[in-house]
XYZ file of C-alpha atoms in Angstrom:
682
model
C 118.562 74.283 63.872
C 115.900 75.536 61.143
C 118.494 78.832 60.393
C 122.142 78.178 61.058
C 124.037 81.587 60.246
C 127.678 81.348 59.447
C 129.824 82.425 62.273
C 132.122 85.544 61.855
C 134.309 86.064 64.853
C 136.464 89.553 65.221
C 139.116 90.257 67.768
C 139.775 91.947 71.057
C 140.218 95.448 69.564
C 138.576 98.012 67.833
C 137.329 96.306 64.605
C 135.753 97.035 61.577
C 133.540 94.176 61.632
C 132.100 93.672 58.137
C 130.149 90.730 56.833
C 130.646 89.234 53.147
C 128.348 86.487 53.118
C 124.381 86.152 53.219
C 123.208 84.940 56.800
C 126.154 85.568 58.799
C 126.412 86.197 62.937
C 129.303 89.009 62.953
C 130.654 88.906 66.312
C 132.722 92.079 67.294
C 133.614 90.965 70.926
C 135.752 93.607 72.910
C 136.754 96.980 71.987
C 134.496 99.672 70.213
C 133.500 98.221 67.360
C 131.617 99.196 64.035
C 129.478 95.875 62.524
C 127.658 95.630 59.648
C 126.427 92.666 57.672
C 126.767 91.748 54.216
C 125.278 94.785 52.052
C 122.720 93.516 49.822
C 123.308 93.850 46.180
C 120.839 96.358 44.802
C 118.033 94.541 42.460
C 118.463 91.209 44.300
C 114.887 91.798 46.127
C 114.305 87.840 45.795
C 116.982 86.661 47.970
C 116.206 86.124 51.575
C 119.235 87.293 54.243
C 119.250 87.707 57.815
C 122.422 88.943 59.736
C 122.885 88.469 63.480
C 125.118 91.417 64.786
C 126.929 90.644 68.439
C 128.693 93.489 69.809
C 130.546 92.749 73.176
C 128.234 90.573 74.903
C 129.807 87.338 76.597
C 133.201 89.387 76.719
C 136.460 87.634 77.296
C 137.726 90.510 78.794
C 139.250 89.925 82.645
C 138.449 93.749 83.628
C 135.079 93.620 82.155
C 134.971 96.722 80.499
C 132.153 98.745 78.967
C 132.810 99.053 75.016
C 130.748 101.753 72.486
C 129.424 99.477 69.382
C 128.017 101.196 66.077
C 125.566 98.863 64.448
C 125.144 100.156 60.810
C 121.905 99.584 58.870
C 122.215 102.095 56.519
C 124.700 104.705 54.948
C 124.149 108.107 53.298
C 123.306 106.241 49.762
C 120.883 103.756 51.102
C 119.089 101.759 54.033
C 120.462 98.439 54.078
C 117.891 95.237 54.153
C 115.393 97.352 52.331
C 114.721 95.756 49.018
C 111.612 97.376 48.563
C 109.667 94.241 47.327
C 106.950 94.255 49.473
C 104.293 92.627 47.117
C 106.083 89.069 47.598
C 107.186 89.525 51.291
C 105.191 90.999 53.960
C 106.798 94.195 55.504
C 110.588 93.069 54.021
C 110.689 90.309 56.181
C 112.998 88.151 53.911
C 115.970 90.333 54.663
C 116.948 92.307 57.918
C 119.393 92.333 60.810
C 119.027 90.984 64.412
C 120.964 93.245 67.051
C 121.432 90.894 70.087
C 123.159 93.460 72.517
C 122.100 96.770 71.548
C 122.653 99.004 74.761
C 121.184 102.702 74.435
C 123.924 103.622 76.899
C 126.773 103.155 75.100
C 125.917 102.013 71.794
C 124.325 103.615 68.783
C 122.473 102.475 65.368
C 123.467 103.843 61.972
C 120.775 104.539 59.632
C 120.267 106.324 56.403
C 117.954 109.069 55.777
C 116.222 110.629 59.011
C 114.042 110.047 61.622
C 110.608 110.648 59.839
C 111.572 107.939 57.340
C 111.287 105.184 60.022
C 108.718 104.017 62.688
C 109.924 102.143 65.922
C 107.621 99.109 67.042
C 107.618 97.468 70.498
C 107.519 93.490 69.418
C 107.465 92.256 72.875
C 110.713 90.229 72.543
C 112.196 93.798 71.447
C 111.896 96.619 69.079
C 111.657 96.469 65.388
C 112.712 99.233 63.133
C 110.266 99.845 60.183
C 111.172 101.806 57.032
C 108.355 103.654 55.660
C 108.497 103.003 51.922
C 105.653 104.648 49.353
C 104.379 100.955 49.124
C 104.292 100.196 52.949
C 106.746 99.455 55.672
C 109.963 97.682 55.134
C 111.552 95.723 58.563
C 115.371 96.737 58.311
C 116.109 95.513 61.829
C 115.383 94.008 64.962
C 116.909 95.210 68.372
C 116.610 91.915 70.619
C 115.397 92.882 74.437
C 115.302 96.417 73.426
C 112.021 98.459 73.995
C 110.672 101.852 74.639
C 113.039 103.529 72.310
C 112.720 107.009 70.585
C 113.903 107.859 67.245
C 114.765 111.300 68.388
C 117.367 110.077 71.095
C 121.379 110.143 69.913
C 121.608 106.524 70.140
C 120.215 106.622 66.587
C 122.649 108.267 64.002
C 120.948 109.245 60.687
C 123.260 109.861 57.921
C 120.916 111.733 55.752
C 120.977 111.392 51.968
C 123.916 113.494 50.846
C 127.185 113.162 51.387
C 129.478 114.839 54.112
C 131.543 117.648 52.881
C 135.484 116.765 51.843
C 137.519 117.669 54.590
C 141.220 116.952 53.652
C 141.712 117.520 49.537
C 145.119 116.411 49.856
C 144.178 112.824 50.335
C 143.491 110.696 47.474
C 140.157 108.535 48.376
C 138.847 105.820 46.233
C 135.441 103.984 46.349
C 132.029 102.550 45.214
C 128.671 102.535 46.728
C 129.642 99.280 48.211
C 132.173 98.149 50.892
C 135.902 99.056 49.889
C 138.725 98.604 51.928
C 142.906 99.074 51.530
C 145.154 97.352 54.216
C 148.507 97.194 52.370
C 150.834 99.744 50.381
C 154.559 99.644 48.814
C 156.447 102.023 46.809
C 158.595 101.073 43.771
C 161.826 103.035 42.814
C 160.319 105.384 40.662
C 158.190 106.769 43.684
C 155.114 105.168 42.306
C 152.695 103.843 45.322
C 150.820 100.688 45.463
C 147.590 100.172 47.640
C 145.909 96.772 47.843
C 142.786 95.458 49.524
C 139.408 94.510 48.544
C 135.825 95.460 47.115
C 132.257 94.230 46.988
C 131.734 96.676 44.322
C 132.844 97.230 40.806
C 135.949 99.463 40.824
C 137.682 97.726 37.607
C 135.350 95.026 36.342
C 131.667 94.280 36.975
C 131.118 92.733 40.117
C 127.606 91.172 39.635
C 128.009 88.580 42.686
C 128.649 91.122 45.609
C 131.424 89.071 47.058
C 134.666 90.656 47.914
C 137.131 90.868 45.162
C 140.754 91.810 45.487
C 141.965 95.218 44.178
C 145.347 96.750 43.379
C 145.890 100.517 42.561
C 149.031 101.982 41.606
C 149.485 106.139 41.736
C 152.453 108.231 40.811
C 154.040 110.401 43.244
C 151.517 112.833 42.997
C 148.282 110.835 43.174
C 147.358 110.271 39.919
C 145.750 106.801 39.407
C 147.704 105.038 36.682
C 145.586 101.669 37.102
C 143.189 99.542 39.372
C 143.235 95.859 39.073
C 140.406 93.758 40.200
C 140.200 89.796 40.352
C 138.417 87.143 42.137
C 136.226 84.162 42.089
C 132.434 84.182 42.857
C 133.438 83.882 46.608
C 135.665 86.122 48.962
C 139.523 87.267 47.966
C 141.161 90.225 49.769
C 144.870 91.259 49.520
C 146.662 91.569 52.949
C 150.268 91.954 52.220
C 152.130 93.627 49.305
C 155.855 94.447 48.287
C 158.235 95.529 45.426
C 161.383 93.897 43.879
C 164.398 96.190 42.711
C 163.179 95.453 39.049
C 159.800 97.200 40.301
C 157.626 93.783 40.026
C 154.885 93.562 42.557
C 154.098 90.879 44.729
C 150.692 90.443 46.630
C 149.397 87.692 49.237
C 145.936 87.307 50.524
C 143.228 84.772 51.216
C 140.624 83.149 48.712
C 137.543 81.257 49.465
C 137.017 79.920 45.997
C 139.299 78.089 43.107
C 141.285 81.459 42.434
C 144.333 79.835 40.661
C 143.993 76.187 41.752
C 141.133 74.149 43.419
C 140.561 74.943 47.096
C 142.775 72.920 49.287
C 141.595 73.780 52.956
C 138.127 73.758 53.557
C 137.255 77.237 54.008
C 139.782 79.540 52.685
C 143.178 79.452 50.954
C 146.483 81.751 50.702
C 147.797 82.942 47.603
C 150.655 84.921 46.225
C 151.078 86.614 42.931
C 153.586 88.370 40.934
C 152.865 91.529 38.585
C 155.146 93.606 36.360
C 155.039 97.279 36.994
C 152.024 97.906 34.473
C 149.819 95.686 36.124
C 150.264 92.417 34.137
C 150.000 89.164 35.914
C 153.226 87.110 35.756
C 152.085 84.189 38.188
C 150.057 83.341 40.698
C 150.085 80.295 43.565
C 147.194 78.679 45.597
C 147.588 76.708 48.090
C 146.300 75.444 51.753
C 145.619 72.660 54.222
C 143.173 71.571 57.088
C 140.152 74.010 57.736
C 141.147 77.868 57.447
C 144.472 78.542 55.756
C 145.634 82.056 55.142
C 148.515 84.504 54.404
C 148.698 88.176 56.034
C 152.092 89.470 55.886
C 154.747 89.589 52.810
C 158.338 91.128 51.968
C 160.561 90.225 48.950
C 164.584 90.290 49.329
C 166.740 92.229 46.517
C 166.685 88.901 44.427
C 162.634 88.816 44.295
C 162.579 85.910 46.373
C 158.972 86.300 48.025
C 158.404 85.497 52.073
C 155.348 84.819 53.481
C 153.650 84.588 56.847
C 150.066 83.368 57.966
C 147.835 81.311 59.981
C 146.727 76.942 59.848
C 143.549 76.457 61.440
C 143.029 72.906 62.955
C 139.676 71.586 63.443
C 139.307 69.508 66.526
C 136.828 67.265 68.006
C 136.948 69.498 71.535
C 138.900 72.512 70.755
C 139.960 74.078 67.014
C 143.343 75.357 67.178
C 145.845 77.096 64.925
C 149.427 77.538 64.363
C 151.289 79.896 62.243
C 154.040 79.758 59.519
C 156.300 80.998 57.093
C 157.184 80.069 53.715
C 159.558 81.297 50.805
C 158.620 81.446 47.099
C 161.528 82.153 44.329
C 160.901 84.869 41.982
C 159.468 82.480 39.549
C 156.600 81.365 42.154
C 158.215 78.001 42.998
C 157.788 77.194 46.726
C 161.019 76.933 48.366
C 160.263 75.843 52.000
C 157.332 75.662 54.482
C 157.864 75.867 58.098
C 154.915 75.818 60.551
C 155.396 76.863 64.588
C 153.583 75.633 67.170
C 153.846 76.231 70.928
C 154.068 73.785 74.138
C 150.496 73.589 74.158
C 147.350 73.329 71.949
C 146.831 77.246 71.965
C 146.398 79.883 69.247
C 149.482 80.883 67.533
C 149.320 83.429 65.043
C 151.393 85.717 62.741
C 150.588 88.709 60.890
C 153.745 90.276 59.430
C 156.991 89.408 57.969
C 160.251 90.694 57.003
C 163.331 89.913 56.023
C 166.734 91.556 56.731
C 169.557 92.812 54.887
C 171.661 89.262 55.738
C 168.817 87.351 54.752
C 167.383 86.545 58.357
C 163.493 86.906 58.595
C 161.438 87.819 61.250
C 157.419 87.471 62.045
C 155.272 88.936 64.711
C 151.657 88.034 66.004
C 150.290 86.911 69.436
C 149.632 83.736 71.136
C 147.214 82.410 73.827
C 149.799 79.768 75.075
C 153.160 79.037 75.809
C 155.121 79.736 72.410
C 158.544 80.698 74.019
C 158.979 78.378 76.633
C 156.549 76.245 79.655
C 154.629 78.820 81.716
C 155.800 81.742 79.262
C 152.478 83.202 78.731
C 151.954 86.287 81.088
C 148.345 86.475 81.175
C 146.087 86.094 78.331
C 147.347 87.150 74.930
C 150.837 87.360 74.226
C 152.929 89.132 71.573
C 155.419 87.551 70.127
C 158.740 87.884 67.619
C 160.370 84.656 65.612
C 163.302 84.681 63.962
C 163.942 82.276 61.131
C 167.296 81.745 58.886
C 166.868 81.965 55.120
C 166.404 78.253 55.013
C 163.426 78.403 57.084
C 164.799 77.063 60.295
C 163.590 79.051 63.506
C 166.246 80.351 65.476
C 164.410 81.813 68.520
C 161.257 83.189 69.711
C 160.475 85.903 72.030
C 157.390 85.993 73.995
C 156.164 89.181 75.963
C 152.954 90.559 77.482
C 151.114 91.902 80.442
C 148.350 90.258 82.579
C 146.220 91.645 80.426
C 145.664 91.788 76.333
C 148.886 92.346 74.281
C 148.637 92.539 70.329
C 151.522 92.620 67.549
C 150.619 93.406 64.017
C 153.669 95.075 62.549
C 157.345 94.138 62.164
C 160.395 95.441 60.483
C 164.205 95.760 60.651
C 166.788 98.151 60.077
C 170.429 98.497 58.486
C 172.127 97.169 61.531
C 170.135 93.792 61.703
C 167.940 95.109 65.035
C 164.349 94.111 64.698
C 161.267 95.950 65.660
C 157.913 95.416 66.238
C 154.442 97.625 66.897
C 151.068 96.898 68.564
C 148.702 97.456 71.124
C 147.988 96.701 74.581
C 144.973 97.023 77.380
C 147.560 96.500 79.945
C 151.030 97.839 81.271
C 153.890 96.770 79.119
C 156.253 99.796 80.023
C 154.728 102.102 82.619
C 151.064 102.793 83.308
C 148.351 102.201 80.701
C 146.929 105.740 80.007
C 143.360 104.524 80.325
C 142.321 102.066 77.110
C 144.324 100.515 74.248
C 147.499 102.008 74.410
C 150.323 101.514 71.657
C 153.625 100.051 71.790
C 156.838 99.964 70.096
C 159.749 97.592 70.791
C 163.316 97.022 69.695
C 165.259 93.711 70.024
C 169.008 92.950 68.562
C 169.460 90.241 65.782
C 170.153 87.874 68.813
C 167.010 88.286 70.411
C 167.840 90.946 73.267
C 165.335 93.497 73.875
C 166.826 96.923 73.863
C 163.727 98.913 74.806
C 160.036 98.717 74.737
C 157.690 101.989 74.564
C 154.091 102.597 75.319
C 152.022 105.555 74.827
C 148.415 106.459 74.271
C 145.228 109.011 75.536
C 143.018 108.142 77.645
C 140.675 106.662 74.804
C 141.398 103.780 72.217
C 144.547 104.226 70.477
C 145.816 101.036 68.425
C 149.442 100.770 66.574
C 148.857 98.792 63.181
C 151.766 98.697 60.869
C 155.372 99.643 60.871
C 157.881 101.107 58.269
C 161.600 101.677 58.423
C 163.524 103.916 55.925
C 166.984 103.406 54.471
C 168.151 106.028 57.144
C 166.836 103.880 60.054
C 163.919 106.022 60.618
C 161.010 104.315 62.267
C 157.432 105.398 61.152
C 154.056 103.977 62.464
C 150.624 103.909 61.963
C 147.448 103.355 63.409
C 143.718 104.689 64.718
C 142.477 106.489 67.625
C 138.955 107.364 68.782
C 140.891 109.912 71.174
C 143.215 112.772 70.885
C 146.489 110.865 70.469
C 148.424 113.849 68.459
C 145.724 116.771 68.116
C 141.848 117.091 68.567
C 139.864 114.177 67.697
C 137.725 114.910 64.369
C 134.621 113.101 65.493
C 135.017 109.253 65.465
C 138.249 107.176 65.119
C 141.041 108.908 63.446
C 143.859 107.843 61.344
C 147.702 108.562 63.041
C 151.259 108.438 62.272
C 154.522 108.776 64.072
C 158.032 108.785 63.896
C 160.711 107.473 66.231
C 164.598 107.104 65.966
C 166.294 103.871 66.623
C 166.386 104.978 70.363
C 162.857 105.061 70.859
C 162.775 108.480 71.097
C 159.499 110.204 69.296
C 160.229 112.908 66.623
C 156.675 113.786 65.809
C 153.186 112.291 65.611
C 150.387 113.603 63.469
C 146.608 112.747 63.838
C 143.981 113.489 61.154
C 140.381 112.539 60.276
C 137.157 113.350 59.042
C 134.246 113.767 61.344
C 133.160 110.178 60.581
C 134.981 106.712 61.031
C 138.387 106.722 59.688
C 141.061 103.850 60.481
C 144.579 103.334 58.964
C 146.040 100.056 58.686
C 149.462 100.386 56.880
C 152.478 102.682 55.819
C 155.400 102.942 53.675
C 157.797 105.671 52.082
C 159.760 106.336 48.951
C 163.349 107.308 48.482
C 162.468 111.273 48.416
C 160.915 111.804 52.066
C 157.567 111.114 51.173
C 155.343 108.659 53.434
C 152.209 107.077 52.369
C 149.413 105.599 54.952
C 146.020 103.838 53.598
C 143.227 102.818 55.342
C 139.161 103.030 55.231
C 137.066 106.070 55.869
C 133.139 106.440 55.822
C 133.543 110.221 55.467
C 134.818 112.512 52.637
C 138.712 112.919 52.852
C 139.553 114.152 49.108
C 136.570 113.253 47.465
C 132.872 112.917 48.564
C 132.093 109.255 49.794
C 130.822 106.857 47.238
C 129.126 104.867 50.135
C 129.384 102.581 52.742
C 133.280 102.615 53.559
C 136.090 103.783 50.678
C 139.676 103.464 50.577
C 142.304 106.220 50.995
C 145.453 106.624 50.633
C 147.589 109.982 52.209
C 151.142 111.299 51.688
C 152.982 112.854 54.480
C 156.614 114.569 54.417
C 158.626 112.195 56.453
C 160.570 114.626 58.096
C 157.638 116.816 59.752
C 154.520 114.827 59.314
C 152.769 117.489 57.460
C 150.088 116.039 54.899
C 151.483 116.456 51.325
C 149.011 117.033 48.292
C 148.295 113.482 46.786
C 145.223 114.534 45.036
C 146.722 114.264 41.544
C 145.152 116.018 38.522
C 143.646 113.637 36.439
C 140.919 111.926 38.892
C 137.376 111.494 37.452
C 134.574 112.697 39.524
C 132.356 110.678 41.274
C 128.529 110.417 39.908
C 126.984 109.670 43.628
C 123.132 109.610 44.427
C 120.914 108.502 47.287
C 117.619 106.903 46.288
C 114.036 108.436 47.112
C 112.395 106.876 50.151
C 109.161 108.915 49.562
C 107.231 111.238 51.854
C 106.666 109.853 55.136
C 103.427 111.616 55.838
C 101.951 109.601 53.096
C 102.829 106.581 54.220
C 100.130 103.685 55.482
C 99.868 103.117 59.225
C 100.486 99.860 60.841
C 97.008 98.061 62.228
C 97.100 95.857 65.110
C 96.787 92.854 62.825
C 100.111 94.103 61.273
C 102.026 94.418 64.492
C 100.783 90.951 65.776
C 101.985 89.666 62.481
C 105.434 91.403 62.794
C 105.492 89.969 66.529
C 104.745 86.382 65.634
C 107.455 86.578 63.117
C 109.815 87.862 65.470
C 109.024 85.268 67.840
C 109.188 82.222 65.582
C 112.719 83.705 64.026
C 114.428 83.390 67.826
C 112.691 80.078 68.296
C 113.999 78.669 64.858
C 117.601 79.998 66.251
C 116.583 78.824 69.918
C 117.079 82.063 71.622
C 115.030 84.002 73.855
C 114.308 87.546 74.939
C 117.222 87.331 77.245
C 119.610 86.010 74.509
C 119.416 82.440 76.174
C 120.573 80.135 73.577
C 122.963 82.217 71.756
C 125.745 80.177 73.077
C 124.817 77.818 70.921
C 126.600 79.863 68.265
C 129.212 81.893 70.353
C 130.336 78.339 72.021
C 130.748 76.832 75.329
C 133.925 78.907 76.953
C 135.501 75.875 78.216
C 135.301 73.724 75.335
C 134.576 74.961 71.586
C 133.672 72.475 68.715
C 134.788 73.600 65.145
C 131.869 76.048 63.724
C 129.715 74.948 60.708
C 131.897 77.569 58.898
C 134.490 80.450 59.832
C 134.572 83.778 58.245
C 137.754 86.080 57.441
C 138.028 89.376 59.318
C 139.330 92.716 58.122
C 143.172 93.699 58.679
C 141.376 96.036 61.815
C 140.372 92.466 62.783
C 143.486 90.983 63.846
C 143.317 88.877 60.688
C 143.672 85.730 61.891
C 140.997 85.259 64.889
C 138.639 83.256 62.802
C 136.923 80.862 65.254
C 135.211 81.491 68.538
C 137.524 78.690 69.939
C 140.178 81.651 70.252
C 137.867 83.287 72.862
C 136.916 80.026 74.675
C 140.969 79.254 74.918
C 140.805 83.037 76.625
C 138.415 81.860 78.915
C 140.228 79.075 80.377
C 142.765 81.905 81.675
C 139.993 83.839 83.343
C 138.815 83.376 86.592
C 135.022 82.240 86.217
C 132.714 84.793 87.285
C 128.547 84.998 87.783
C 127.263 87.143 85.156
C 124.132 89.270 86.072
C 120.809 89.128 84.157
C 119.333 92.781 83.215
C 115.873 92.859 82.365
C 114.505 93.899 78.605
C 114.055 97.476 79.840
C 116.255 98.935 77.036
C 119.220 96.565 76.997
C 119.840 93.109 76.523
C 121.746 90.921 79.051
C 122.604 87.512 78.689
C 122.851 84.628 81.607
C 126.100 83.062 81.339
C 127.712 81.487 84.277
C 131.156 81.546 83.039
C 133.446 84.626 82.178
C 134.176 84.367 78.445
């Protein structure tokens, strides 16, 4: 094919599906996803970029549910895909997004400015969104198969050109005008708080390439920023796990697509682990990998400063790419002690996202499987959750696999002082009782021998997902995640963060929900020794500071006893300087001629032809894959923490589809919404 986009696949959950390379196909899959391509770096107008954004078309969903996706083509600071270089590129057609499956009855398009800044153009095979610049029209996106739309309809969400007002000043917020995310947090013995993740901006150093850098920030117990460290190559780096030892050294783990500490060993990405002192000085860093995609997501540290990691190892195959999960131990000096990989009784996907070490040195990992991990025939439906126990030498002791006939996902794990292990995640099924309506949260307890003690499932009628779990020294259990419903109070407007406390008997003590009127998700939770809880995540709104643009990181402090928010705003934070570019007056903009319309129409047809896609979407399966046999894609990408973190290949969806009964799919003509024709359920 003339154009070959890089495939980036997200999970069956509600993901923040953010691209991080030029020319990507970003597929959100099931769930109420928020999708955005790689944000063009300002001033690089000579670059060409096209991103293909696919929401939930070709669902690998046994219930064929309806999902509402948001396609982000701008924020309050700027329009995306609008380089303004209209002299060298007619109508700005060197960069744009193609939205494949926009459904105006369910989905929305987010744009900078207001409706007066844009014009919609029917181009035969869909609609073009044109930004009206002072010097002409700039194409920011195409909506395949969607026509007869109007800018005044609510499916267009205009962000304006000013930030939203701060709503929760007690919460600390950090960000650049680019994409910032925090998915890991830890505390030290002095009560300081560390948060870590990634940025495509310049938080602590110049990031001229615009690629994702890893970021670590340290705050004192009041929210004063002590330092921010940013590091990376010209490729992608993000931190997903963080922990401290009794000497207040800091350990982080994540993924790199470059030569961060050594030459790349896997084809697409490696894992890394690093140690820092309490001042943020790097003491050592190790990079390792094998096969195609090798990544680390979970980290814990014992009293001797040994670091334990877990992640995935994706292996190419002629017919079907598969992956297994692994656990590894590094001593306090960065020497690898052992590495153990786990696979099931078939070639299905088996992944792990979190790890914990108990007081007796035993290790536990958790994640999901599409196959029979515990025993032949163990899978209950499609995605099952699992818990695996290892001894301190890396020998596997037992696996427990459990699930409903639907999707069951696990992403958080911890142990109490008695050696019991707890895991948390989300389900679309009936794990314990009847599902409340969509995604429900679940929390389970097992003893050290692998016997389940109890399982709790809870949720609203909307989308509720559990993401992380923390247990304090008094054996109180704390969970965090996100909801677009009213799980613990009235929803603030979009996705909200939530936190909850349980005791070891599975009884809920309190539940707290908070958010802005915009998109807010929580990914990690930890606590100190003084009754403080800390939750971190991502927001498109303004918590304690105005949004810097795109998505910002945030960290909130809660009282562990009551769940109420505690002031974490600090006293020494510099104010942000934020601004939005002027788009010019729309009244003076030139008008499109018939020749202009024909030019854009022909360009769009030629672009689709180069991808072998027609107005019905037929041909997209060449990128999304044959549901009954998926070859390794040419390149794969790395999801966010909100993306199930390890589902990197469409092959996982292909494998899931083999568990579902084939059903014919109807064809919807392009009269406002796209439908694709596939003869198998995916």
